[in-house]
Amino acid sequence: MSSEPEYHAEKSPLLIQQRSTFTEGGGESNNRGPVRNDRQRGTAGMAQTVVNLSKTCAGTGCLALPYACQEGGWVIFVFGLLAVAVWNVYGVQRLILCLKLIEHEHQESDDDTYGNIQEEIPAGGALPTRQSRFKNLPPPSTASTLGKVAWVALGGPRGLLFMDLMLVILLLGIIISYISGCISFLSDTPLTGGPFWDATVVAILMTMLSLVPDLGYLSNASAVGLIVLAGTFGVISAYGVLGNPKGDPERIPLFPGSIAALSRFFGVIAFGYGVVPLTYNFQSSMQEPHRMVEATFSALCLVATGYCVIGTGLLMLFSQVDGEILHELPSSGLVPTATRLAMASVCIMTAPLIIVPTGELLENKFEVTNQLYQRLVRGGVCLVSAVVAVLLPTFVQVLSFVGCFCVGLTSFCVPPILHLRLRLLLSGDHPSMLALLESQPHLSVDVFMFALGLIATFVGTFFTIR
């Protein structure tokens, strides 16, 4: 038996299989003192990481890209895709820089407690041998790397609570979008019983799948989903080319017609990327983790190109779309019905991969250990998500809301504020933020990006749900 057991480097909300190897040493793992783990690099090469990042972006949200193009207009759609991609790369770069700042500070202070924050750090570790400028105690070993960074940057437990809240909001948003997608797909099939009935059945099925002891049988759901998605676009394109008389590219606007339309465009596009919260997951899986920003830039450029082709190409075929593009297929017929049922099935199979980590996050936070209560927590997650999905009338409105609010907060607001807080802690005896910006004017970029993120998040959310 090997002396180097494998562990998942991070528990990704999307559960992409990413492993890195840790060599055990230095004694038992307990909460009485630090445990030394000499982390080795992950196994994913540059090309594999680019592919994995691209696969993470691809999903049911692609079905709303023609609608986003229609709402944003040709010009804003094309340039907005590139701008939001670069915005995500900026968020990834800032999170990686946050981790480097923490590790560098504690290496300089001869403190091994935070030396490698991506490894397990026991909750009761010793205080630094030389006083570090990060005053708070080590974060819990159960926290994710992102949670540990927030712990250091935002003052200990409240920072971890803040980040856990952000992740719960994000994960709930994704679950809501899955249920809303199923409602939308089933609405044009003979099996529909109306939004309430469809949401109830879908939520029950998702809950049942999330309660099984081993989710390994769903590990290939993402691959199946990509195949189904590719087949769906093939069917839609065939109907658009062969049987759609509405195609008229000249009817497509160049710019959005209102702030509400611009907000819906932004929400769908933000939802379509959303890789920033998974930064440390992917970085810890790489053979060359220092190339994470480069990998993200390459992947999101590919994704933006694909999104541009899908959004503009399908809109040219149909000219006017009413929500997600599956609505443009005939409401009867074997092929359209089978396509819609296949997409709904993929959503139902994939959702437990989000429901389980959401439930575990809540269970750990509230110290729920009873198995019955854990099942109730996961059922409650599905119930709340189903209620919200029914209250928001259309799938594209759900995507816009989740993109503007959930993804906007975690991807565009969190990275700059974490970086600014760490820089402030490292700058000396509690100077003001104004003094910090005067001494390091380049940090004004973070202030601008944080303000831009807040404006985009809350203005977009307001006009999306209005």
XYZ file of C-alpha atoms in Angstrom:
466
model
C 0.000 0.000 0.000
C 1.302 3.442 -0.913
C 2.407 5.747 1.902
C 1.097 8.755 -0.036
C -2.712 8.711 0.165
C -4.665 10.844 -2.246
C -7.084 13.517 -1.156
C -9.286 15.892 -3.076
C -7.411 19.173 -3.124
C -10.647 21.112 -2.719
C -14.316 20.242 -2.652
C -15.497 22.038 -5.740
C -19.155 23.054 -5.846
C -19.227 21.523 -9.310
C -17.295 18.459 -8.132
C -14.841 18.360 -10.997
C -12.446 15.552 -10.143
C -9.232 17.341 -9.188
C -6.660 15.561 -7.063
C -3.388 16.518 -5.501
C -1.132 14.325 -3.389
C -0.093 15.017 0.192
C 2.699 13.218 2.007
C 1.816 12.616 5.620
C 4.326 13.314 8.347
C 4.874 14.922 11.693
C 2.419 13.046 13.860
C -1.274 12.539 14.334
C -3.899 14.837 12.913
C -5.596 16.451 15.887
C -6.513 19.871 17.167
C -3.689 20.143 19.710
C -1.060 21.498 17.406
C 0.040 21.945 13.782
C 0.476 18.949 11.533
C 3.163 19.216 8.884
C 2.056 18.239 5.387
C 4.512 18.611 2.511
C 2.186 19.272 -0.382
C 3.166 18.070 -3.810
C 1.884 19.532 -7.021
C -1.337 18.458 -8.701
C -1.471 16.355 -11.822
C -3.347 18.576 -14.302
C -1.275 20.061 -17.091
C -1.858 23.447 -18.647
C -4.024 22.131 -21.495
C -6.108 19.956 -19.153
C -6.733 22.902 -16.831
C -7.855 25.057 -19.748
C -10.275 22.307 -20.819
C -11.593 21.837 -17.257
C -12.157 25.571 -16.843
C -13.973 25.696 -20.178
C -16.145 22.702 -19.222
C -17.060 24.419 -15.953
C -18.478 27.381 -17.874
C -20.476 25.287 -20.343
C -23.943 24.359 -19.094
C -27.644 25.041 -19.387
C -26.946 28.779 -19.270
C -25.744 28.495 -22.875
C -29.379 28.103 -23.901
C -29.969 31.732 -22.897
C -27.086 33.183 -24.946
C -29.257 34.140 -27.975
C -31.591 35.916 -25.543
C -28.601 37.749 -24.021
C -27.514 38.814 -27.518
C -31.020 40.053 -28.252
C -31.198 42.025 -24.988
C -27.696 43.472 -25.158
C -27.486 44.026 -28.905
C -24.716 42.953 -31.250
C -22.100 45.441 -30.082
C -22.579 45.080 -26.323
C -22.902 41.303 -26.602
C -19.580 40.801 -28.390
C -17.545 43.327 -26.418
C -19.375 42.531 -23.189
C -18.424 38.865 -23.472
C -14.756 39.846 -23.670
C -15.050 42.442 -20.900
C -16.718 40.055 -18.427
C -14.141 37.378 -19.290
C -11.309 39.792 -18.456
C -13.178 40.785 -15.274
C -13.168 37.132 -14.211
C -9.439 36.853 -14.948
C -8.865 39.905 -12.749
C -10.813 38.241 -9.914
C -8.760 35.048 -10.238
C -5.513 37.035 -10.236
C -6.520 38.940 -7.090
C -7.447 35.763 -5.201
C -4.133 34.152 -6.102
C -2.314 37.290 -4.974
C -4.202 37.158 -1.649
C -2.911 33.644 -1.029
C 0.640 34.675 -1.897
C 0.484 37.634 0.509
C -0.596 35.396 3.396
C 2.011 32.720 2.738
C 4.811 35.263 2.219
C 3.990 37.127 5.436
C 4.099 34.028 7.559
C 7.250 32.733 5.939
C 8.934 36.029 6.831
C 7.635 35.878 10.401
C 8.970 32.321 10.869
C 5.402 31.197 11.439
C 4.546 27.804 9.981
C 0.913 27.961 10.988
C -0.233 29.594 7.756
C 2.813 28.630 5.690
C 0.725 26.605 3.293
C -2.859 27.659 3.762
C -4.137 25.272 1.083
C -3.326 22.350 3.375
C -5.240 21.372 6.461
C -4.624 23.769 9.353
C -5.844 22.606 12.781
C -8.099 24.968 14.675
C -5.920 25.097 17.791
C -2.523 25.850 16.248
C 0.218 27.737 18.098
C 0.643 31.501 17.849
C 3.486 32.789 15.636
C 7.003 32.621 17.048
C 7.588 36.148 15.735
C 4.569 38.431 15.815
C 2.855 38.424 12.445
C 0.865 41.341 11.175
C -2.054 38.931 10.847
C -3.247 38.832 14.450
C -6.050 36.278 14.394
C -5.701 32.590 15.236
C -5.461 29.935 12.508
C -8.678 29.094 10.626
C -10.476 25.765 11.129
C -9.088 22.844 9.154
C -12.538 22.188 7.678
C -12.648 25.574 5.945
C -11.961 25.822 2.227
C -8.944 27.778 1.041
C -11.215 30.668 0.086
C -12.712 30.553 3.574
C -9.244 30.578 5.135
C -8.232 33.624 3.100
C -11.417 35.397 4.216
C -10.660 34.359 7.825
C -7.298 36.119 7.674
C -8.450 39.150 5.684
C -11.742 39.887 7.425
C -10.975 39.219 11.061
C -11.307 35.551 11.881
C -14.708 33.885 12.419
C -16.701 36.747 10.930
C -14.618 36.535 7.750
C -15.278 32.805 7.452
C -18.973 33.369 8.167
C -19.075 36.040 5.457
C -17.469 33.752 2.887
C -19.652 30.786 3.824
C -22.694 33.030 3.355
C -21.452 34.124 -0.075
C -20.897 30.506 -1.134
C -24.311 29.398 0.150
C -25.941 32.230 -1.825
C -24.033 31.203 -4.941
C -24.810 27.492 -4.597
C -28.490 28.142 -3.869
C -28.603 30.331 -6.967
C -27.225 27.495 -9.096
C -29.761 25.021 -7.661
C -32.580 27.492 -8.325
C -31.423 27.826 -11.921
C -31.467 24.022 -12.369
C -35.031 23.755 -11.066
C -36.158 26.739 -13.134
C -34.537 25.180 -16.193
C -36.467 21.945 -15.633
C -39.721 23.920 -15.292
C -38.974 25.728 -18.560
C -37.979 22.567 -20.461
C -40.993 20.573 -19.246
C -43.470 23.394 -19.923
C -43.464 22.620 -23.663
C -43.882 18.838 -23.275
C -47.019 16.706 -22.791
C -45.739 15.753 -19.313
C -46.068 19.206 -17.771
C -48.472 19.758 -14.906
C -47.821 23.472 -14.559
C -44.930 25.308 -12.862
C -45.912 24.387 -9.290
C -46.385 20.675 -9.995
C -43.261 20.453 -12.168
C -41.150 22.210 -9.515
C -42.492 19.903 -6.805
C -41.702 16.712 -8.720
C -38.259 17.976 -9.746
C -37.406 19.049 -6.175
C -38.466 15.629 -4.810
C -36.330 13.801 -7.389
C -33.328 16.028 -6.662
C -33.749 15.498 -2.917
C -33.920 11.715 -3.321
C -30.764 11.679 -5.443
C -28.903 13.880 -2.945
C -29.672 11.482 -0.048
C -27.959 8.393 -1.464
C -24.730 7.515 0.402
C -22.499 7.521 -2.686
C -22.721 10.100 -5.469
C -20.044 8.330 -7.489
C -22.610 7.137 -9.990
C -23.209 10.796 -10.927
C -19.503 11.543 -11.456
C -19.928 11.419 -15.238
C -23.009 13.654 -15.236
C -21.042 16.651 -16.506
C -19.719 14.685 -19.491
C -23.214 13.399 -20.292
C -24.536 16.941 -19.899
C -22.054 18.304 -22.440
C -23.045 15.602 -24.935
C -26.741 16.341 -24.435
C -26.090 20.087 -24.700
C -24.162 19.620 -27.956
C -26.987 17.458 -29.311
C -29.531 20.074 -28.254
C -27.735 22.811 -30.159
C -27.550 20.487 -33.158
C -31.315 19.972 -33.074
C -31.994 23.704 -32.621
C -29.655 24.618 -35.482
C -31.290 22.049 -37.779
C -34.746 23.464 -37.061
C -33.407 26.984 -37.550
C -31.839 26.203 -40.909
C -34.500 23.874 -42.332
C -37.804 24.962 -40.901
C -37.652 28.498 -39.536
C -38.947 31.347 -41.721
C -38.231 34.067 -39.137
C -34.498 34.471 -39.671
C -33.710 38.141 -40.339
C -30.333 39.370 -39.025
C -31.260 42.993 -39.780
C -33.876 42.895 -37.004
C -31.234 42.285 -34.325
C -30.456 45.534 -32.422
C -26.947 46.933 -32.078
C -27.375 48.180 -28.503
C -29.673 47.429 -25.536
C -33.013 49.190 -25.496
C -33.052 49.919 -21.749
C -31.135 49.509 -18.493
C -33.341 46.499 -17.722
C -32.301 44.847 -20.989
C -28.650 45.585 -20.250
C -29.089 44.067 -16.761
C -30.576 40.878 -18.186
C -27.696 40.627 -20.631
C -25.139 41.103 -17.856
C -26.793 38.527 -15.599
C -26.841 35.796 -18.239
C -23.214 36.449 -19.241
C -21.977 36.595 -15.633
C -23.718 33.279 -14.962
C -22.024 31.826 -18.027
C -18.520 32.305 -16.563
C -18.500 32.106 -12.765
C -15.061 30.463 -12.345
C -13.688 32.911 -9.746
C -14.970 31.058 -6.622
C -13.235 27.902 -7.916
C -9.824 29.555 -8.305
C -8.079 27.602 -5.548
C -9.701 24.331 -6.634
C -8.164 24.568 -10.067
C -4.862 26.029 -8.896
C -4.277 23.197 -6.417
C -4.881 20.647 -9.189
C -2.207 22.064 -11.520
C 1.296 20.809 -12.137
C 2.291 24.446 -12.607
C 0.046 26.401 -10.223
C 1.847 29.666 -10.997
C 0.239 29.544 -14.465
C -3.331 29.649 -13.153
C -3.991 33.190 -14.409
C -2.628 32.280 -17.831
C -4.811 29.156 -17.927
C -7.877 31.166 -16.917
C -7.239 33.784 -19.594
C -6.836 31.114 -22.302
C -9.930 29.200 -21.193
C -12.180 32.252 -20.955
C -11.022 33.513 -24.357
C -12.108 30.159 -25.812
C -15.383 30.311 -23.908
C -16.068 33.888 -25.028
C -15.459 32.893 -28.653
C -17.813 29.927 -28.345
C -20.466 32.018 -26.612
C -20.213 34.644 -29.339
C -20.755 32.028 -32.069
C -23.686 30.406 -30.234
C -25.410 33.633 -29.264
C -25.088 35.491 -32.555
C -25.420 32.413 -34.772
C -28.670 31.137 -33.284
C -30.146 34.618 -33.052
C -29.462 35.102 -36.759
C -31.483 31.941 -37.418
C -34.443 32.917 -35.259
C -34.155 36.756 -35.059
C -36.545 36.977 -32.113
C -36.338 34.604 -29.134
C -38.721 34.312 -26.222
C -36.429 33.304 -23.360
C -34.208 30.237 -23.635
C -33.732 28.964 -27.158
C -35.528 25.625 -26.616
C -38.814 27.551 -26.694
C -38.202 28.075 -30.408
C -38.579 24.363 -31.129
C -42.062 23.027 -31.945
C -44.115 22.209 -28.855
C -44.962 18.776 -30.242
C -43.060 16.062 -32.009
C -40.769 13.256 -30.890
C -37.422 14.995 -31.409
C -38.274 18.310 -29.662
C -39.913 16.490 -26.732
C -37.000 14.061 -26.367
C -34.543 16.966 -26.467
C -36.387 18.847 -23.714
C -36.702 15.739 -21.534
C -32.991 14.980 -21.981
C -32.043 18.492 -20.839
C -34.374 18.227 -17.821
C -32.877 14.839 -16.924
C -29.353 16.247 -17.031
C -30.363 19.087 -14.703
C -31.953 16.637 -12.253
C -28.860 14.390 -12.263
C -26.411 17.269 -11.939
C -28.180 19.225 -9.192
C -27.267 16.778 -6.354
C -23.600 17.585 -7.012
C -24.477 21.111 -5.864
C -27.088 20.203 -3.241
C -24.736 17.941 -1.259
C -21.942 20.510 -0.691
C -24.575 23.177 0.044
C -26.134 20.924 2.672
C -22.733 20.029 4.121
C -21.810 23.693 4.391
C -24.988 24.416 6.339
C -24.645 21.252 8.432
C -21.089 22.135 9.449
C -22.037 25.717 10.241
C -24.937 24.684 12.499
C -23.231 21.500 13.766
C -25.935 19.182 12.444
C -24.755 15.598 12.966
C -28.012 13.658 13.175
C -28.619 11.819 9.904
C -32.331 12.602 9.880
C -31.664 16.314 10.366
C -29.049 16.232 7.603
C -31.652 14.805 5.244
C -34.069 17.517 6.302
C -31.428 20.167 5.577
C -30.929 18.885 2.030
C -34.665 18.590 1.507
C -35.048 22.141 2.819
C -32.428 23.374 0.335
C -34.437 21.839 -2.525
C -37.735 23.177 -1.165
C -36.483 26.756 -0.808
C -34.917 26.620 -4.256
C -38.141 25.294 -5.796
C -40.212 28.068 -4.187
C -37.888 30.779 -5.520
C -37.788 29.128 -8.961
C -41.598 29.208 -9.143
C -41.779 32.823 -7.953
C -39.393 33.973 -10.688
C -41.503 33.528 -13.825
C -38.968 32.539 -16.510
C -35.716 30.612 -16.782
C -33.862 33.568 -18.292
C -35.039 35.800 -15.451
C -33.651 33.276 -12.957
C -30.331 33.170 -14.821
C -30.204 36.970 -14.901
C -30.971 37.200 -11.176
C -28.435 34.538 -10.186
C -25.801 36.042 -12.479
C -26.299 39.613 -11.272
C -26.660 38.879 -7.553
C -25.035 35.545 -6.654
C -22.200 35.466 -9.199
C -21.771 39.242 -9.043
C -21.098 39.200 -5.297
C -18.681 36.257 -5.267
C -16.819 36.959 -8.516
C -16.718 40.742 -8.793
C -17.009 42.109 -5.222
C -15.180 39.597 -3.018
C -11.719 39.436 -4.707
C -10.900 43.182 -4.633
C -12.124 43.666 -1.057
C -10.095 40.678 0.199
C -6.997 42.014 -1.528
C -7.495 45.529 -0.167
C -7.999 44.222 3.368
C -4.843 42.121 3.253
C -2.826 45.059 1.901
C -4.205 47.216 4.716
C -3.211 44.642 7.348
C 0.292 44.401 5.893
C 0.849 48.139 5.642
C 1.664 48.825 9.319
C -0.055 49.973 12.471
C -3.640 50.147 11.229
C -3.371 53.030 8.737
C -6.494 54.332 7.076
C -7.532 53.154 3.658
C -6.895 56.657 2.315
C -3.300 56.559 3.589
C -2.846 53.142 2.018
C -4.070 54.399 -1.362
C -1.756 57.413 -1.144
C 1.264 55.190 -0.481
C 0.231 52.517 -3.017
C -1.819 54.299 -5.711
C -1.996 51.185 -7.890
C -4.491 49.776 -5.366
C -6.995 52.343 -6.624
C -7.745 49.753 -9.298
C -9.177 47.497 -6.571
C -11.316 50.337 -5.224
C -12.644 51.041 -8.713
C -13.305 47.365 -9.447
C -15.032 46.863 -6.092
C -17.261 49.888 -6.703
C -17.981 48.707 -10.242
C -18.826 45.251 -8.918
C -21.239 46.643 -6.340
C -22.960 48.852 -8.915
C -23.264 46.043 -11.466
C -24.502 43.600 -8.813
C -27.167 45.706 -7.153
C -28.331 47.776 -10.130
C -28.480 44.647 -12.277
C -30.359 42.718 -9.576
C -32.862 45.545 -9.093
C -33.758 45.805 -12.777
C -33.793 42.019 -13.172
C -36.423 41.375 -10.498
C -38.386 44.608 -10.938
